[in-house]
Coordinates of C-alpha atoms in Angstrom, one line a residue:
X1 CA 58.3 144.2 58.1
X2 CA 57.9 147.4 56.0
X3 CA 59.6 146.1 52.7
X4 CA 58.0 148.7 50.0
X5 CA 60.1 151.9 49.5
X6 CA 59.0 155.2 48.2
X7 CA 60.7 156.1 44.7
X8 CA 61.2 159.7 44.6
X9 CA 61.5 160.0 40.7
X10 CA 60.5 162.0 37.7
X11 CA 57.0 161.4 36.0
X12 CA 55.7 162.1 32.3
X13 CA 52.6 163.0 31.1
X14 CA 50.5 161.0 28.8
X15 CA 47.1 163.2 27.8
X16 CA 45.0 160.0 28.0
X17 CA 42.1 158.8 29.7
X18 CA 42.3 156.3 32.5
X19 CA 45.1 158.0 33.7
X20 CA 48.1 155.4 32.7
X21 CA 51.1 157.8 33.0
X22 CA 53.8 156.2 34.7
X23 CA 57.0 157.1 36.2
X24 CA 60.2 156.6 33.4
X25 CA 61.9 153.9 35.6
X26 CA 58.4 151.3 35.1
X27 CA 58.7 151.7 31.7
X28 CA 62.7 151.1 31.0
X29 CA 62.8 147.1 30.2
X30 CA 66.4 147.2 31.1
X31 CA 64.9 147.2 35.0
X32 CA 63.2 143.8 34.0
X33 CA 66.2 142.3 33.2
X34 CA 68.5 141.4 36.7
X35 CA 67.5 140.2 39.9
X36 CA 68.9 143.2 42.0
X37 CA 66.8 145.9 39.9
X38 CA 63.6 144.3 39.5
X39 CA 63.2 143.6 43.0
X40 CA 62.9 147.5 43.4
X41 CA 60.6 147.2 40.0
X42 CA 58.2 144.8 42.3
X43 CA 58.4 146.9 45.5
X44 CA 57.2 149.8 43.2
X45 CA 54.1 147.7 41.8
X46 CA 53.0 147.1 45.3
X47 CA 53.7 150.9 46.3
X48 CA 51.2 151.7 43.8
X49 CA 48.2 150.0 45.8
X50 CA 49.2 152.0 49.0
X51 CA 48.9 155.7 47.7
X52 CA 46.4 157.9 49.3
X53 CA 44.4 157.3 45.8
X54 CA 44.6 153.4 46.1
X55 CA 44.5 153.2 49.5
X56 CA 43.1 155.4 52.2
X57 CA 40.6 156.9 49.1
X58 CA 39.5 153.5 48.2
X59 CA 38.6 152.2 51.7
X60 CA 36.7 155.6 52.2
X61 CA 34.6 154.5 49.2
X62 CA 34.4 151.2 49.6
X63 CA 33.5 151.4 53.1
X64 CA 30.8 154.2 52.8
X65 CA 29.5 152.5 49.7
X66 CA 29.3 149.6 51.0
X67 CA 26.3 150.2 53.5
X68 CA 27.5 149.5 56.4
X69 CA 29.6 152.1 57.5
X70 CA 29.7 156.1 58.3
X71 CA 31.6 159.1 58.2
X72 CA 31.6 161.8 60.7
X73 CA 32.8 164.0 57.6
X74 CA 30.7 167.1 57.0
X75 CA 29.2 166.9 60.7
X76 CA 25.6 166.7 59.6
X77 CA 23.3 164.6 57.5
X78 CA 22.9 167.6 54.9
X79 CA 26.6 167.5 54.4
X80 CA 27.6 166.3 50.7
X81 CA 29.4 162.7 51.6
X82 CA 26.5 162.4 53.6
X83 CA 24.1 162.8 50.6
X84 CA 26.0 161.4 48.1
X85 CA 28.4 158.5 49.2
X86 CA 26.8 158.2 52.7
X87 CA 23.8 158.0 50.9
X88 CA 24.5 155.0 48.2
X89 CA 24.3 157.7 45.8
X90 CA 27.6 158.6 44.8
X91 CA 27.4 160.8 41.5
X92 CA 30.4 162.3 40.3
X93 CA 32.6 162.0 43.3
X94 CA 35.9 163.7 44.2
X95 CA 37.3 160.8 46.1
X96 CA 35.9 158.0 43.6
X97 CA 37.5 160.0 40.9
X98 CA 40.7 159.8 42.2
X99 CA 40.6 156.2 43.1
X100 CA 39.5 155.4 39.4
X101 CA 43.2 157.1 38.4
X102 CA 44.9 155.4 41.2
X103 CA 44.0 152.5 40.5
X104 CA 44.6 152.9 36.5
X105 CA 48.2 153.9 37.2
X106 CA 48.6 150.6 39.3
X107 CA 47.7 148.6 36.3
X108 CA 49.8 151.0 34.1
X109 CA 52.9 150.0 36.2
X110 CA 51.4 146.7 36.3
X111 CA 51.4 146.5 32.7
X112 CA 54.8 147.7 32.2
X113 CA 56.2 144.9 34.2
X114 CA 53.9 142.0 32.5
X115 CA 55.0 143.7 28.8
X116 CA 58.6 143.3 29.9
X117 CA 59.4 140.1 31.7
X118 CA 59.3 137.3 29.5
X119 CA 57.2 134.1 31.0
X120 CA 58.0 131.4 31.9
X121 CA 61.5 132.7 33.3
X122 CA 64.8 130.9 34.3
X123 CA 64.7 133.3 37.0
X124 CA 62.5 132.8 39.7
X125 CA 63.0 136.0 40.8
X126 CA 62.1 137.6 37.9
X127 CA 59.4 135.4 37.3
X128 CA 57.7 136.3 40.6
X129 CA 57.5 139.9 39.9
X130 CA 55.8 139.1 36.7
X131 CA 53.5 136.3 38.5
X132 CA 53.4 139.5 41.0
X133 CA 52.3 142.0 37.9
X134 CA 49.6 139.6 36.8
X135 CA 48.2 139.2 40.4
X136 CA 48.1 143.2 41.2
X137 CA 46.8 143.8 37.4
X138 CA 44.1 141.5 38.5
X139 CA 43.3 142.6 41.9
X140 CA 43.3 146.3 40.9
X141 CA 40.4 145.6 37.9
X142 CA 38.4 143.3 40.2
X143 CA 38.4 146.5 42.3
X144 CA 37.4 148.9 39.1
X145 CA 34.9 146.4 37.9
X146 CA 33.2 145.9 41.4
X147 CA 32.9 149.6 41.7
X148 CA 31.6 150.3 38.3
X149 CA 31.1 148.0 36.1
X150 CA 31.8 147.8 32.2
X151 CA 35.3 149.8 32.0
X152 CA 38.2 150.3 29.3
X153 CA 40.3 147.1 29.5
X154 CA 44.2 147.8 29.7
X155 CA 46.3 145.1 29.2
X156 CA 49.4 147.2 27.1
X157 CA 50.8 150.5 27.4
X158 CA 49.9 153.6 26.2
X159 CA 51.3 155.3 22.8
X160 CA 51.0 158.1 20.5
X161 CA 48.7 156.0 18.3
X162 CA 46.8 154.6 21.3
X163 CA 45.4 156.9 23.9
X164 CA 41.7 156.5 24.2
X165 CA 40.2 152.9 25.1
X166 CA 36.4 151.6 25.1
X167 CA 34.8 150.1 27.5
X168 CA 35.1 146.3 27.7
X169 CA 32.0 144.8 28.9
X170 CA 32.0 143.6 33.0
X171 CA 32.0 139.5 31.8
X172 CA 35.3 141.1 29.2
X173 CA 37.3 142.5 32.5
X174 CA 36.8 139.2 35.0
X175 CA 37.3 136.5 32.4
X176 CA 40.8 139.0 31.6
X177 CA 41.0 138.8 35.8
X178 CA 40.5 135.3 36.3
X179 CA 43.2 134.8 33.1
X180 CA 45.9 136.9 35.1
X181 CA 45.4 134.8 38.1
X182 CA 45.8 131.4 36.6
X183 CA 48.6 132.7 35.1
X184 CA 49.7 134.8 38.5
X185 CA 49.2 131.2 40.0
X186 CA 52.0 129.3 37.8
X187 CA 54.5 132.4 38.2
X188 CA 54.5 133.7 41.8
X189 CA 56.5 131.9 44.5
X190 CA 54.8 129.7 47.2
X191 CA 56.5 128.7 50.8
X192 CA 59.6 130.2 49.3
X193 CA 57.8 133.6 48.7
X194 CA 59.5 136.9 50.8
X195 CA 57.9 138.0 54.1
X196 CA 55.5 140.5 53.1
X197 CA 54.6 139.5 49.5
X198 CA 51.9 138.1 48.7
X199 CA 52.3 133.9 48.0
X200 CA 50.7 132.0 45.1
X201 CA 47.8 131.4 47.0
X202 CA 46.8 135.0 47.0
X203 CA 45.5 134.4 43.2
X204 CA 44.1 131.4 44.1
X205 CA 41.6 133.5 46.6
X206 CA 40.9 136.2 44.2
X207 CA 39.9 133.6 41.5
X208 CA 37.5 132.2 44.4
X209 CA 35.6 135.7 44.8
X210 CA 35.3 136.1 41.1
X211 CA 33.9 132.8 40.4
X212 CA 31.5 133.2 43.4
X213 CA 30.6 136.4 42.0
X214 CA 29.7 135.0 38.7
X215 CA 27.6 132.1 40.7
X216 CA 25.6 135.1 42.1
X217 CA 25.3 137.0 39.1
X218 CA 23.2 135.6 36.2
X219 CA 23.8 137.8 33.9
X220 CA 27.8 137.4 34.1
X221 CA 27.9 133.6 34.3
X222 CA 25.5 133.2 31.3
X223 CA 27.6 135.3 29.0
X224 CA 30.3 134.0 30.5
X225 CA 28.6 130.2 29.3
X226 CA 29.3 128.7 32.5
X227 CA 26.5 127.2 34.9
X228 CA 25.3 128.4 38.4
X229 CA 26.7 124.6 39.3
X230 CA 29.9 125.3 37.4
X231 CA 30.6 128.3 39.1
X232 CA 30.1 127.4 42.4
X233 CA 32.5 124.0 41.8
X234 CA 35.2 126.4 40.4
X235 CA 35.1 128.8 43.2
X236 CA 35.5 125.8 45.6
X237 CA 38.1 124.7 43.7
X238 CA 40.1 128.0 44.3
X239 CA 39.6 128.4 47.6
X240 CA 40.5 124.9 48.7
X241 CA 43.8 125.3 47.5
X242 CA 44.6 127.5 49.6
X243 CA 43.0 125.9 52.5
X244 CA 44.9 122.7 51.7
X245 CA 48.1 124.9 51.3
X246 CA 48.7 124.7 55.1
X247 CA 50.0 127.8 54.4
X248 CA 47.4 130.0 56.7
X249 CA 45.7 129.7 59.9
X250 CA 43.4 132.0 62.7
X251 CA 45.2 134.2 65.3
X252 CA 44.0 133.2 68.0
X253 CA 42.7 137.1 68.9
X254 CA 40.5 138.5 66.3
X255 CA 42.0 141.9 67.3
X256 CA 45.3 141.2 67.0
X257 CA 44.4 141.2 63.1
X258 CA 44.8 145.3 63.3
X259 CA 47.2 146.2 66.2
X260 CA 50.5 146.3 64.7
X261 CA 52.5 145.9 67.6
X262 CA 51.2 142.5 68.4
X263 CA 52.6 141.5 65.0
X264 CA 52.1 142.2 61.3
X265 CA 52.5 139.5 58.3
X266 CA 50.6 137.4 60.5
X267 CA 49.7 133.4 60.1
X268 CA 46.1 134.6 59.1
X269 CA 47.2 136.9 55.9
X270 CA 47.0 136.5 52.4
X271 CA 47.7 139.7 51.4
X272 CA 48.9 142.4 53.5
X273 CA 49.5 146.1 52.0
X274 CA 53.0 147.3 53.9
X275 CA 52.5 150.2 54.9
X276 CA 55.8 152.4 56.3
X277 CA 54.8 155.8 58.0
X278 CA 58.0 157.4 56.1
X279 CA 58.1 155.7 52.9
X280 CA 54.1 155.6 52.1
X281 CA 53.3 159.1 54.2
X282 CA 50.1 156.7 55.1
X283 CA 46.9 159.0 56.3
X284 CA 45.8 156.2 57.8
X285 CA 45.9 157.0 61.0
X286 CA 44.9 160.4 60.9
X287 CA 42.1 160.2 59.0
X288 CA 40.4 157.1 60.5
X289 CA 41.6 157.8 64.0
X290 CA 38.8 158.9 67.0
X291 CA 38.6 162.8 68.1
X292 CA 41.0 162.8 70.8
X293 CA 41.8 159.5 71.1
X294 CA 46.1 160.1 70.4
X295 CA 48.9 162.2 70.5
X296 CA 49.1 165.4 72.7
X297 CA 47.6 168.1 70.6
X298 CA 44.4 169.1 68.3
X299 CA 43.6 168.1 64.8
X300 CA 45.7 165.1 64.1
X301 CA 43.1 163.0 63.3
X302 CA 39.5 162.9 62.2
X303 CA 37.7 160.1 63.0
X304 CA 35.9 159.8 59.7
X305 CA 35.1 155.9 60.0
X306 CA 31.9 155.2 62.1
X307 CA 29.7 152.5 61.4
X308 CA 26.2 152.7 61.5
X309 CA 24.0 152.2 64.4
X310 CA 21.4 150.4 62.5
X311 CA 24.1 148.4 61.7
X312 CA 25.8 147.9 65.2
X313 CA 22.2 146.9 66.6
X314 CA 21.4 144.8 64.3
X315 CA 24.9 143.1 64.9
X316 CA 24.5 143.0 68.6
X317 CA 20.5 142.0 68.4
X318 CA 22.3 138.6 67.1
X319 CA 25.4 138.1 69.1
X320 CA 23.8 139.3 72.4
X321 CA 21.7 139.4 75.0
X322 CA 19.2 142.5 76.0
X323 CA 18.1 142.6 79.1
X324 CA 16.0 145.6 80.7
X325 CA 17.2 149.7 81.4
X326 CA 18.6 151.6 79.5
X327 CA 23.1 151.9 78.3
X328 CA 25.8 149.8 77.7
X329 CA 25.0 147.6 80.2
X330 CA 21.8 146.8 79.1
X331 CA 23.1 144.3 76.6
X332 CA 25.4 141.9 77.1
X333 CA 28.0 140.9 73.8
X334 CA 28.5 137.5 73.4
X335 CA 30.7 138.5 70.2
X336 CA 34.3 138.4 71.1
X337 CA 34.9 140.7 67.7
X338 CA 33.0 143.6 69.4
X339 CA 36.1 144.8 70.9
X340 CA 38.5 145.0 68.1
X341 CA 35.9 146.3 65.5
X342 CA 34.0 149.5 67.7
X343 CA 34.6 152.0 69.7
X344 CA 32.6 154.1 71.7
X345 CA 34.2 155.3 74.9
X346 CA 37.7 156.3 75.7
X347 CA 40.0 158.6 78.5
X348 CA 41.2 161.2 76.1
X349 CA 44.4 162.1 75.1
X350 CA 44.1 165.8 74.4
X351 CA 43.6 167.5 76.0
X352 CA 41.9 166.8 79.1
X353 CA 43.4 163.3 79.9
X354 CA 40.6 163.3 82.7
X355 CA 37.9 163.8 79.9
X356 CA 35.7 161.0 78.9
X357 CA 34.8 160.7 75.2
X358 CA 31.4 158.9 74.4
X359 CA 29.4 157.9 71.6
X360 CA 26.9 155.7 70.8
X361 CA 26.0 153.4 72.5
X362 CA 28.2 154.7 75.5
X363 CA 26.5 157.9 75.4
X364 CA 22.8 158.6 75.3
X365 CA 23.4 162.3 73.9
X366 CA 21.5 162.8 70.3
X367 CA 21.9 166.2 69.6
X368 CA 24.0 165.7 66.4
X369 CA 25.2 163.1 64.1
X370 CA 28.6 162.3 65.3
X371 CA 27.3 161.3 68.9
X372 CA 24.6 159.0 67.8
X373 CA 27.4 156.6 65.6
X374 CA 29.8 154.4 67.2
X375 CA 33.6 154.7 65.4
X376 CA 35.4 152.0 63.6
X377 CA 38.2 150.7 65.4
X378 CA 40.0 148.3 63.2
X379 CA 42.3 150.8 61.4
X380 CA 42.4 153.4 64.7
X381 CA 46.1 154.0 65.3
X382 CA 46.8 151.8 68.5
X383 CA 49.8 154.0 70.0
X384 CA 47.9 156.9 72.0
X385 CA 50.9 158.4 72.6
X386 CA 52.0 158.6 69.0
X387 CA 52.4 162.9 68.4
X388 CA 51.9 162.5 64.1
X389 CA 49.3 162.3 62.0
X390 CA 51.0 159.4 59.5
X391 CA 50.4 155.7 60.4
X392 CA 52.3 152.9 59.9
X393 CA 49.7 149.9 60.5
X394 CA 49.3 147.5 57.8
X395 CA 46.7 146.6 55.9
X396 CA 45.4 143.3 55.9
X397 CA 43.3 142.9 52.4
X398 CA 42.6 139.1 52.2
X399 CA 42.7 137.1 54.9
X400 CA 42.0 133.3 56.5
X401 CA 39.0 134.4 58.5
X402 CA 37.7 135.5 54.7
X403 CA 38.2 132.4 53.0
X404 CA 37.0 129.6 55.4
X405 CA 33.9 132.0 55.4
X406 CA 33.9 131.7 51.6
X407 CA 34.1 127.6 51.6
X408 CA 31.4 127.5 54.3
X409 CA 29.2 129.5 52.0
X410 CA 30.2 127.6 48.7
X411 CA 29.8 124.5 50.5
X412 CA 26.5 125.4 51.4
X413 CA 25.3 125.9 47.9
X414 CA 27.3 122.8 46.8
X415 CA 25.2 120.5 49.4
X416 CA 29.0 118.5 50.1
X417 CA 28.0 118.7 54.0
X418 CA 31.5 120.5 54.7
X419 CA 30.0 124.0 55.4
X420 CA 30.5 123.7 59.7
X421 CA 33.9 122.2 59.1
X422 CA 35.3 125.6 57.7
X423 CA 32.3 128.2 59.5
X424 CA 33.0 126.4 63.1
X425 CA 36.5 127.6 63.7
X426 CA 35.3 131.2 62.5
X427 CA 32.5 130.9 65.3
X428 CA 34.4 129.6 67.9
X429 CA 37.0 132.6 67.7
X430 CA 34.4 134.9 67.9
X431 CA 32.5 132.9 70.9
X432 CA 29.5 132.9 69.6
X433 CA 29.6 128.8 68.4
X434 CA 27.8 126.6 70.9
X435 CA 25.3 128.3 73.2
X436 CA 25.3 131.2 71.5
X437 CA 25.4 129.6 68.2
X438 CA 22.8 131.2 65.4
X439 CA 19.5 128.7 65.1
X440 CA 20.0 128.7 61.2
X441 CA 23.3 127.0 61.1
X442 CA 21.1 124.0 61.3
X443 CA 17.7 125.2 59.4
X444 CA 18.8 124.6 56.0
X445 CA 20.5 125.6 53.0
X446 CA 18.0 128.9 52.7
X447 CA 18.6 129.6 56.3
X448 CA 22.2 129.3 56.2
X449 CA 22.6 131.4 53.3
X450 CA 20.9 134.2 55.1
X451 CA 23.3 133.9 58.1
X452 CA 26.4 133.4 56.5
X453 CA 26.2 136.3 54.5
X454 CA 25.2 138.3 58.0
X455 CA 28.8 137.1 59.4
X456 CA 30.5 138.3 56.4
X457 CA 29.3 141.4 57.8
X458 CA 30.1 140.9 60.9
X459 CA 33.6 139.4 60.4
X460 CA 34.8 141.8 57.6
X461 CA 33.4 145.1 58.3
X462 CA 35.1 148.4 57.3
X463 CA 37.8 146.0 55.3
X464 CA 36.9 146.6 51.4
X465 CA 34.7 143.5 51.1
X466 CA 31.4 144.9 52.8
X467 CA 30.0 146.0 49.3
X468 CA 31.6 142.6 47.3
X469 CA 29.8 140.2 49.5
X470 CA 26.3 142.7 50.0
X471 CA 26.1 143.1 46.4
X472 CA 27.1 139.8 44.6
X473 CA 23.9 138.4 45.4
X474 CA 21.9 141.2 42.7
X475 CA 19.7 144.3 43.3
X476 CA 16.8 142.9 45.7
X477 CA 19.1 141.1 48.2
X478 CA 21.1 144.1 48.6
X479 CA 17.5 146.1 49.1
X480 CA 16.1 143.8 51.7
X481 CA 19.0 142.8 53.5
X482 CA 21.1 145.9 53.9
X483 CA 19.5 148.3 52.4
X484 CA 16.0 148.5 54.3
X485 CA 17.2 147.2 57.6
X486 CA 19.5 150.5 57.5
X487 CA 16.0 152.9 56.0
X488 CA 13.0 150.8 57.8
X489 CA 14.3 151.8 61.8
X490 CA 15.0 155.5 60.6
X491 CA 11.8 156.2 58.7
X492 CA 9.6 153.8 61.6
X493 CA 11.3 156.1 64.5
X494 CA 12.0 152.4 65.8
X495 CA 13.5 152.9 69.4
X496 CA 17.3 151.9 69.7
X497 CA 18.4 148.9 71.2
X498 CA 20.1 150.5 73.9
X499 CA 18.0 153.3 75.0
X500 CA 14.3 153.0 75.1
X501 CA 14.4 156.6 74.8
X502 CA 15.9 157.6 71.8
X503 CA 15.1 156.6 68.5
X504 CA 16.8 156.0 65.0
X505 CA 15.9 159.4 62.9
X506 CA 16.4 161.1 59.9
X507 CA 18.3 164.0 61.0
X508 CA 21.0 161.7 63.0
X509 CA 20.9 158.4 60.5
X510 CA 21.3 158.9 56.7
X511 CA 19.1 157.3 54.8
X512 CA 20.2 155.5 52.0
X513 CA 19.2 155.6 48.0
X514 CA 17.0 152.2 46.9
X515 CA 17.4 153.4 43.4
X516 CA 18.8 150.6 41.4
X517 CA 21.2 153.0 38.9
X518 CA 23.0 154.8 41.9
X519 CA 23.2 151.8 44.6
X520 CA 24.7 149.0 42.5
X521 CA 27.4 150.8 40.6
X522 CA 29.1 154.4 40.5
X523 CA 28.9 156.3 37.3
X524 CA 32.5 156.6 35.3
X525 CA 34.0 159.9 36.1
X526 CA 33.7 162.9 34.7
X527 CA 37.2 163.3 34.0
X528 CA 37.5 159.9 32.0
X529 CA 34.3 161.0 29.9
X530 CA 35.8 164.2 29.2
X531 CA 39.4 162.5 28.0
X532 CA 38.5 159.0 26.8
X533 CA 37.2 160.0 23.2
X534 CA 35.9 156.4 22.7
X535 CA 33.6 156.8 25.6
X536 CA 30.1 157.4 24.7

């Protein structure tokens, strides 16, 4: 259901840093005031997140700097997102840049609602789209903090006496997240919530990932004052209650997840960005689309997602089985995921229907970049006849697969013996439970750590979360168990796991950064430095 509508209307310009200038309409309080009005008030807060700044812009970066993933952009390993982004070593970035104002003006609409609506409110409806405010205010920092770090700290609008803001420090921004929550929490409807807004729950899952985060992070939980032990209890806390909602469940096939014709607002989403092909102009499927793969005539879409083939043989050197020779055959996938996450061969659709399209590890050829990385297939627009270059598939940003993955890993660290009861059902979707069932399930709480963080990999890629869940767990982790198994194949020449004859290298696979100032957060952007006069 496509509920979010695109408001054509005038803007004004603030001369401020973290770009906050919003459209007159967010910041009249009479919209705040009736049902009927602030309805379209709320559909506006969410429109904010699906932007090309907010959305297609912050998957690209998230995704790319999140070490897992690839981008065909550029067409060659010298190419500047392959350097920079590609690379873990993002510097000033365009497309980083922008996200950094997208996701300021979200809050700045954000903030106009939550400076408006009086709370607690008579009116439920009313009181939602404030619950609603807190939730995307919260979501939209958790986003800015992940991605950099210490950040100015919002929480009011923008005057002639207030332009500039310093940076609050990263333990400032999520205790104000984990605040907006519990308050998002007490405000936003439940069962009774609209189809295709987020319920109460939704902050519920949000507060989980922050408090794991802090669990992982020393640094934040101590200034914070909390305990490794405290943190790990709260974020159990969180996500149980929306286990014990009943609110959620699996689909039964993972790849329904991303194929909006088999459904959308499904049984296993938490929050789903709507996305409408005429309201949001979504470049969605253009830009993450394979070469060929739709419509009926050139240059309608890009295929800038790949993921990396370090990555994709690492994946399948767990979930499957080599055998000897050489191609596709040569290993067999025991992961029933493999389907609706990659994609490496397809009939084209322009514009020799007859022609075959192959990559890696369909194709063998290794004479440039693009041929030597399978593409992403989870955001690939599903309707090959479809002649635009818009999309109209939604995105799912939390979902049930996510959080039992979450309580199986806080369970773990807890010792409460629960971990299987949430992982199993995960497992058994994907087929690879039982017989094909990972040894360290059952080696112990080290072991299992290990692994489970592996299947966030697995289960999530190319969503947003990759760099959350690589990075939470500090500097060396990162290094050793995503960083290195991407740089150790390509600088050994290892041979890949599907041709004896070709070999991870250099001038095909980027290598990534294992400095510790560019591969754990971005730097603030040029443009905020140059505006924010209380920025050092």
């Amino acid at each position: 259901m496509k509920t979010l509508k695109l408001f054509l209307i005038g803007s004004i310009i603030l001369f401020v840093g973290c770009d906050l200038d919003e459209n007159p309409p967010f910041l009249d309080d009479s919209i705040y005031q009736d049902s009927q009005s602030i309805i379209g008030a709320r559909d506006g807060i969410f429109q904010a997140i699906t932007t090309y700044d907010t959305q297609e812009r912050r998957l690209y970066v998230e995704n790319l700097y999140g070490g897992l993933m690839q981008t065909g952009k550029g067409g060659r390993v010298t190419a500047t997102d392959q350097v920079s982004l590609n690379a873990l070593n993002p510097g000033y970035h365009t497309d980083a840049e922008s996200l950094w104002d997208g996701l300021y003006k979200t809050i700045g609409r954000a903030n106009g609602a939550i400076n408006a609506i009086e709370l607690p409110n008579d009116n439920t409806t009313i009181q939602d789209v404030g619950g609603s405010a807190l939730f995307v205010r919260a979501w939209s920092y958790f986003k800015l903090a992940e991605l950099w770090g210490d950040i100015p700290l919002w929480l009011e609008l923008p005057d002639a006496d207030n332009t500039n803001k310093a940076k609050s420090t990263a333990v400032e921004v999520y205790t104000q997240i984990l605040q907006d929550l519990e308050d998002a929490v007490l405000y936003m409807k439940g069962e009774d919530q609209d189809v295709g807004y987020p319920k109460k729950w939704a902050a519920n899952m949000m507060a989980a990932k922050v408090w794991m985060k802090m669990a992982t992070t020393p640094a934040l939980r101590d200034a914070a004052g909390y305990s490794e032990t405290d943190c790990w209890t709260n974020a159990y806390t969180e996500a149980k209650k929306v286990y014990d909602s009943g609110q959620y469940s699996l689909l039964p096939d993972f790849a329904d997840l991303f194929n909006p014709y088999n459904g959308e607002n499904t049984s296993e989403s938490i929050f789903e960005l709507q996305i409408s092909l005429d309201a949001a102009n979504s470049q969605m499927g253009r830009n993450f689309t394979p070469w060929r793969y739709k419509g009926t005539g050139p240059n309608q879409h890009f295929g800038w997602f790949r993921v990396k083939r370090t990555f994709h043989d690492y994946h399948m050197s767990i979930y499957g089985t080599k055998s000897s020779g050489n191609g596709l055959a040569s290993v067999e996938i025991h992961d029933l995921r493999y389907p609706g996450t990659y994609i490496s061969q397809y009939n084209q659709a322009y514009q020799n229907p007859n022609g075959v399209a192959k990559v890696y590890p369909s194709g063998n050829a290794d004479n440039n970049m693009g041929a030597t990385q399978p593409y992403h297939f989870k955001f690939t627009e599903k309707d090959r006849t479809s002649m635009t270059q818009y999309g109209q598939q939604n995105i799912v940003d939390l979902r049930y697969g996510e959080l039992l993955l979450m309580l199986a890993e806080i369970s773990n660290e807890l010792g409460n013996g629960e971990e299987m009861t949430y992982l199993t059902p995960v497992l058994t979707r994907a087929g690879v439970d039982g017989t094909y069932a990972r040894p360290e399930w059952t080696q112990g709480k080290d072991a299992f750590r290990d692994a489970i963080m592996d299947e966030y990999k697995f289960e999530l890629l190319g969503e947003g979360y990759d760099g959350f869940h690589a990075r939470r767990r500090g500097y060396d982790y990162f290094l050793n168990n995503t960083i290195l198994r991407n740089n150790d194949p390509i600088t050994n020449g290892d041979k890949t796991l599907y041709y004896s004859f070709r070999t991870y290298a250099s001038n095909r696979d980027v290598l990534f950064s294992t400095s510790e100032d560019e591969v754990m957060l971005m730097p603030i952007p040029l443009a905020e430095i140059n505006t924010n006069q209380l920025l050092d």
